[in-house]
mmCIF file of C-alpha atoms in Angstrom:
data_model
loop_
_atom_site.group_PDB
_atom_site.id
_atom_site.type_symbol
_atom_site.label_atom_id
_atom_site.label_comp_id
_atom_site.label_asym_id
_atom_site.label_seq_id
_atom_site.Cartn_x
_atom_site.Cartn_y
_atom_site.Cartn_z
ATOM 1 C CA UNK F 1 -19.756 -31.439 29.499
ATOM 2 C CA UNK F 2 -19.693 -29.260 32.710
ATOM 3 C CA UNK F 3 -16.312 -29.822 33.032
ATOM 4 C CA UNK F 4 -14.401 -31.978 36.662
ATOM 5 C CA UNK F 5 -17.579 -31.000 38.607
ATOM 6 C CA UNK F 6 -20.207 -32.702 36.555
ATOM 7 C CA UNK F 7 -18.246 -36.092 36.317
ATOM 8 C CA UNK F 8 -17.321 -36.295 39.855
ATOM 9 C CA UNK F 9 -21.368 -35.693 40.822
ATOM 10 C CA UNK F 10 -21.747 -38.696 38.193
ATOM 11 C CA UNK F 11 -19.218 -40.588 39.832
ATOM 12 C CA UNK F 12 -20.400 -39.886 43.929
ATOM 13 C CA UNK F 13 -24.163 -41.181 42.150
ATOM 14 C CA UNK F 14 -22.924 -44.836 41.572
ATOM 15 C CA UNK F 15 -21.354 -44.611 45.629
ATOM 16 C CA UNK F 16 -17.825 -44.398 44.345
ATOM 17 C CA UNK F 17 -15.691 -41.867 46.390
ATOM 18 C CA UNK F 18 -13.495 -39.243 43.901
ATOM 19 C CA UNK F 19 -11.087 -36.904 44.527
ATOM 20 C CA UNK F 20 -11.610 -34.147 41.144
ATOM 21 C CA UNK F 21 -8.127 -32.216 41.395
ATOM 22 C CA UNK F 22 -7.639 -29.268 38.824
ATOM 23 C CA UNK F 23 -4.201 -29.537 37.457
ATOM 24 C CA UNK F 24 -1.887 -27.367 34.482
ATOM 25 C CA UNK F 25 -0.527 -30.263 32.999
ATOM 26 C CA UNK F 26 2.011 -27.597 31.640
ATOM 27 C CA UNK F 27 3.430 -27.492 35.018
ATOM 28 C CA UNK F 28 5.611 -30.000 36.662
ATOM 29 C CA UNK F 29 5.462 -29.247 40.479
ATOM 30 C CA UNK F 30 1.736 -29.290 39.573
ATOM 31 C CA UNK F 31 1.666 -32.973 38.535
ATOM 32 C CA UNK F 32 4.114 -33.919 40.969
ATOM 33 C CA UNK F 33 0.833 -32.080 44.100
ATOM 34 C CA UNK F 34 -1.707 -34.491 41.911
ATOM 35 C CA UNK F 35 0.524 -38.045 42.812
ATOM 36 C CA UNK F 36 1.214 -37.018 45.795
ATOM 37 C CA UNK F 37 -2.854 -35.643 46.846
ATOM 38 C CA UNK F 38 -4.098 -38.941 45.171
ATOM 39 C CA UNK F 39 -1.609 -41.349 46.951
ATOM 40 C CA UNK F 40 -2.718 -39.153 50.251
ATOM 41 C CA UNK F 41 -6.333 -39.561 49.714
ATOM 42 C CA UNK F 42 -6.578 -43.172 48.319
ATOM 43 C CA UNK F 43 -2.913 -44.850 49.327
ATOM 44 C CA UNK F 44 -2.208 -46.089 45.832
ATOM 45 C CA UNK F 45 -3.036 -45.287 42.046
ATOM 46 C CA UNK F 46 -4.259 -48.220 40.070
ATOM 47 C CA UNK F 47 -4.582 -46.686 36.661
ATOM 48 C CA UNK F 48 -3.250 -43.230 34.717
ATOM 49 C CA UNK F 49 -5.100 -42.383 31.583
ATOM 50 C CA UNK F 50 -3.388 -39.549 30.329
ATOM 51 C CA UNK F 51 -6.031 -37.970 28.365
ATOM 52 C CA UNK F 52 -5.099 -34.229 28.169
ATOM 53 C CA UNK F 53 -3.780 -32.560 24.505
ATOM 54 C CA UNK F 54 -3.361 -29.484 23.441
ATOM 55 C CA UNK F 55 -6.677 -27.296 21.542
ATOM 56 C CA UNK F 56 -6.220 -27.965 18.203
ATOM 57 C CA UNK F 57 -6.525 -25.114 16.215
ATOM 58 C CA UNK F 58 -3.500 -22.455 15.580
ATOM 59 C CA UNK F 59 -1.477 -25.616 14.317
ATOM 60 C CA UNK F 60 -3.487 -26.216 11.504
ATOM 61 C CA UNK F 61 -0.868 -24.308 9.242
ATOM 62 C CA UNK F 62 1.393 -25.704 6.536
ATOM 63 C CA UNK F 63 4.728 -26.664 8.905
ATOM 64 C CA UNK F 64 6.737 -23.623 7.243
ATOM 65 C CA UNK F 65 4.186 -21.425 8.877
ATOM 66 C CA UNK F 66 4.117 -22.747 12.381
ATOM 67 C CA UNK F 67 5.258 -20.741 15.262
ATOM 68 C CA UNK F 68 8.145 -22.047 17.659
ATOM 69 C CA UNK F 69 5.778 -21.361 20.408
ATOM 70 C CA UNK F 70 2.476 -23.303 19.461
ATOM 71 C CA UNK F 71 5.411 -26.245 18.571
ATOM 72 C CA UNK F 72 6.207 -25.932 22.170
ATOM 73 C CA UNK F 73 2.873 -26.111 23.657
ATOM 74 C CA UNK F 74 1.767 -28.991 21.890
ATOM 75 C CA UNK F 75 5.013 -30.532 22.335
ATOM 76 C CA UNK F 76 4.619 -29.678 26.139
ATOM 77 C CA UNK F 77 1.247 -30.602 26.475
ATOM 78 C CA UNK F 78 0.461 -33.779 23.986
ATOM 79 C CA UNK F 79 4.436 -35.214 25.164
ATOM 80 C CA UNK F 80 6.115 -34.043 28.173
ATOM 81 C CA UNK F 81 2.825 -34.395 30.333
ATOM 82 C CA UNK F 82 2.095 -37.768 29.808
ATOM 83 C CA UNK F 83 5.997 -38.583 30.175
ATOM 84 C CA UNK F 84 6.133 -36.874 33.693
ATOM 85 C CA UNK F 85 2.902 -38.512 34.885
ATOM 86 C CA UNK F 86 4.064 -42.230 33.575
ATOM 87 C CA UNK F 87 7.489 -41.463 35.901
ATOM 88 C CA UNK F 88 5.982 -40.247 38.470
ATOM 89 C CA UNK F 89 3.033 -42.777 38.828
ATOM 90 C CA UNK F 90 4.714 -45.752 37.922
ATOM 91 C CA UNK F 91 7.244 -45.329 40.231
ATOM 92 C CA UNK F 92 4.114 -45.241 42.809
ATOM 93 C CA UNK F 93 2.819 -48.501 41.034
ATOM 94 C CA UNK F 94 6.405 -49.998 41.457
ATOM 95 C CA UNK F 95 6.685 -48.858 45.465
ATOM 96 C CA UNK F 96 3.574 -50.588 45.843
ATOM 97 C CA UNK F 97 4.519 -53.893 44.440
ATOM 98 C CA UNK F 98 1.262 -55.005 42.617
ATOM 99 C CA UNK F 99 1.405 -53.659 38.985
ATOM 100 C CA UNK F 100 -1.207 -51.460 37.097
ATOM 101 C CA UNK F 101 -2.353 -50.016 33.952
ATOM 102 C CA UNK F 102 -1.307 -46.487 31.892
ATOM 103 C CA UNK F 103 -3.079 -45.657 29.442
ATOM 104 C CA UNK F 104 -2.135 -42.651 27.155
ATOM 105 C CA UNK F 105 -4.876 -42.126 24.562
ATOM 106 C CA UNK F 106 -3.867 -41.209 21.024
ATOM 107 C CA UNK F 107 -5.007 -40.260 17.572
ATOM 108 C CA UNK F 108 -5.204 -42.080 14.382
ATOM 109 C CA UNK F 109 -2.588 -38.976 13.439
ATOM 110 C CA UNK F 110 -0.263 -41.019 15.822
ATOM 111 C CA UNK F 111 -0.063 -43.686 12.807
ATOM 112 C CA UNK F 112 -0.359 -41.476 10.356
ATOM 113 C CA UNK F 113 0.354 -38.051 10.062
ATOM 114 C CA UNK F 114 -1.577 -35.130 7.627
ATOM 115 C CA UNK F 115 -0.969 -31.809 6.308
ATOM 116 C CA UNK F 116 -1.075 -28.736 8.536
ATOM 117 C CA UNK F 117 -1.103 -31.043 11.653
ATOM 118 C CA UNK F 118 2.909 -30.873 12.415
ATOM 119 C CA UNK F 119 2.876 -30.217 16.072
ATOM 120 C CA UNK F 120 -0.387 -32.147 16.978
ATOM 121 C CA UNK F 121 0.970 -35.534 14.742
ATOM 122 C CA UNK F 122 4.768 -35.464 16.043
ATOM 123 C CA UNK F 123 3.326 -35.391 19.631
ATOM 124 C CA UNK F 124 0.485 -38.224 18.800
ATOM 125 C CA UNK F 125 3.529 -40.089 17.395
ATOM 126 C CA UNK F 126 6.052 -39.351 19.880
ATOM 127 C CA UNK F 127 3.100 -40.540 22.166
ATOM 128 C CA UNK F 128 3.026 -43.989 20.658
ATOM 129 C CA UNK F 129 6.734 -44.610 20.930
ATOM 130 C CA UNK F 130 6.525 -43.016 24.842
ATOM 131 C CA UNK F 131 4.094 -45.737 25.117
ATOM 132 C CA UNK F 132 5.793 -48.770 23.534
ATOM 133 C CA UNK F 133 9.010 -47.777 25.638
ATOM 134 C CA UNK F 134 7.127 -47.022 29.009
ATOM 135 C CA UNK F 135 5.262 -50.229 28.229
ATOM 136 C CA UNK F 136 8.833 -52.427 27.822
ATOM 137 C CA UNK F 137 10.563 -50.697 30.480
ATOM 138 C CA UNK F 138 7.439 -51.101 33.244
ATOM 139 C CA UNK F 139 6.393 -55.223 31.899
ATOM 140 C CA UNK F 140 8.715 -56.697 34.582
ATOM 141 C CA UNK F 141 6.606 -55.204 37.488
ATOM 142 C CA UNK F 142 3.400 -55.521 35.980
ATOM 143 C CA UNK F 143 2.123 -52.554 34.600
ATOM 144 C CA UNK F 144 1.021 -52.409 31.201
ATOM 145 C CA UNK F 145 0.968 -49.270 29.292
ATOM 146 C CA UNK F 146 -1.242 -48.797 26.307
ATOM 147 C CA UNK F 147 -1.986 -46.039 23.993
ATOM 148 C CA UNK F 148 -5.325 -46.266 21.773
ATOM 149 C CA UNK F 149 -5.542 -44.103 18.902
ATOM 150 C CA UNK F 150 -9.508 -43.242 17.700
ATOM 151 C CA UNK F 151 -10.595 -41.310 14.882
ATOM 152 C CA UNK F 152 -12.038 -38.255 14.983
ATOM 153 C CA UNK F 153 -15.279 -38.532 17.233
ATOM 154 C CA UNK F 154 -18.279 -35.816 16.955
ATOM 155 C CA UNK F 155 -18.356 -34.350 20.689
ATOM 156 C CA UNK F 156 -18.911 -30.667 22.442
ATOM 157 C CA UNK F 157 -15.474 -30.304 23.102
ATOM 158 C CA UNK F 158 -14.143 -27.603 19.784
ATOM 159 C CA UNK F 159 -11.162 -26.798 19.052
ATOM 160 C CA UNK F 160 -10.191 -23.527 17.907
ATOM 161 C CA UNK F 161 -9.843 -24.758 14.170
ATOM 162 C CA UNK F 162 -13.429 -25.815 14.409
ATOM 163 C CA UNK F 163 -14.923 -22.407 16.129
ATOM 164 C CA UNK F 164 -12.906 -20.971 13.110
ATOM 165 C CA UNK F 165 -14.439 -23.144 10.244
ATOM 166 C CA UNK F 166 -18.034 -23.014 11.754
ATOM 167 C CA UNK F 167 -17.830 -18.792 10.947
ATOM 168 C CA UNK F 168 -16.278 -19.336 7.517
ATOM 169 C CA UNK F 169 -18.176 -21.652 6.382
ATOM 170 C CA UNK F 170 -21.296 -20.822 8.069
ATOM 171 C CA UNK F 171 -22.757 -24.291 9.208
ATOM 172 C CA UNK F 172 -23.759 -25.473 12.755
ATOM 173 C CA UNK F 173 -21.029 -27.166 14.702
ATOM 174 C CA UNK F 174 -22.833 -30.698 13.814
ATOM 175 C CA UNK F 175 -22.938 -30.105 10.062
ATOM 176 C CA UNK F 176 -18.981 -29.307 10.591
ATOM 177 C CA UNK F 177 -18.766 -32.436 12.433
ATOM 178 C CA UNK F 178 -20.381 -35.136 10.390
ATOM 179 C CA UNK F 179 -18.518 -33.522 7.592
ATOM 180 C CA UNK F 180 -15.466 -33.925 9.456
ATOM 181 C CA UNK F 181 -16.185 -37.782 10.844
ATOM 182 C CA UNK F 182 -17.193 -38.518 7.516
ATOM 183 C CA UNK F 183 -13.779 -37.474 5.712
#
């Protein structure tokens, strides 16, 4: 992972024009300049994944512990992003008459939530029931809305908790990760 860059050179290899926009999902008027730049470029959005969510990490304390703020930020980030970008793109998809898809990818903590994982499981929840309303609401004009909720997958993207665990426990980030996929 090289971060937007990288995947837009892997995208222009295959002869597929992109448009990589940086964006602080945290930020409203933000969102609302990546609709309206992708409508400019392309004239229509087809699909939303919502894939952004909060570095896990300083949530990973028992709830009586957890700061107001970090609540917040994952509630801002894993909730109130995805709901602004479903309004504001679907009511693109709607303008333009011929459906699409939204897809707002979860956790298994959105079925089922664990201990010192408050913030990050309410918002993988809350995320699920965004989804089965957005999904109800949206039917009638064609555009289905979808949330799939993996496991925990061994990739290069660490979260704090993990940088923090790798020094304590002093393993490589793989041993910390198969450990961790095979919990």
């Amino acid at each position: 992972w090289r971060g937007i860059e990288s995947v837009a050179e892997e995208v222009r290899a295959l002869g597929v024009k992109c448009l990589p926009i940086y964006c602080d999902v945290s930020d409203a008027r933000q969102m609302q300049a990546l609709v309206k730049q992708t409508v400019e470029q392309f004239g229509h959005i087809d699909i939303l994944v919502n894939n952004a969510r909060a570095i896990m990490g300083n949530d990973k304390v028992p709830v009586t512990e957890l700061s107001e703020e970090v609540w917040q930020h994952f509630l801002t980030i894993n909730l109130t992003a995805p709901f602004i970008l479903i309004k504001l793109v679907a009511a693109e998809m709607i303008r333009r008459g011929k459906g699409g898809r939204i897809i707002n990818i979860g956790s298994d903590t959105s079925k089922r939530a664990t201990a010192m994982g408050a913030a990050y499981g309410t918002t993988k929840q809350g995320l699920l029931a965004l989804t089965q309303a957005a999904a109800q609401d949206l039917a009638r004009y064609g555009i289905t809305v979808n949330c799939p909720c993996p496991g925990p997958i061994n990739t290069d993207r660490l979260s704090y908790w993990e940088r923090a665990q790798v020094a304590a426990k002093g393993v490589s980030y793989e041993e910390l990760r198969a450990i961790i996929v095979q919990q």
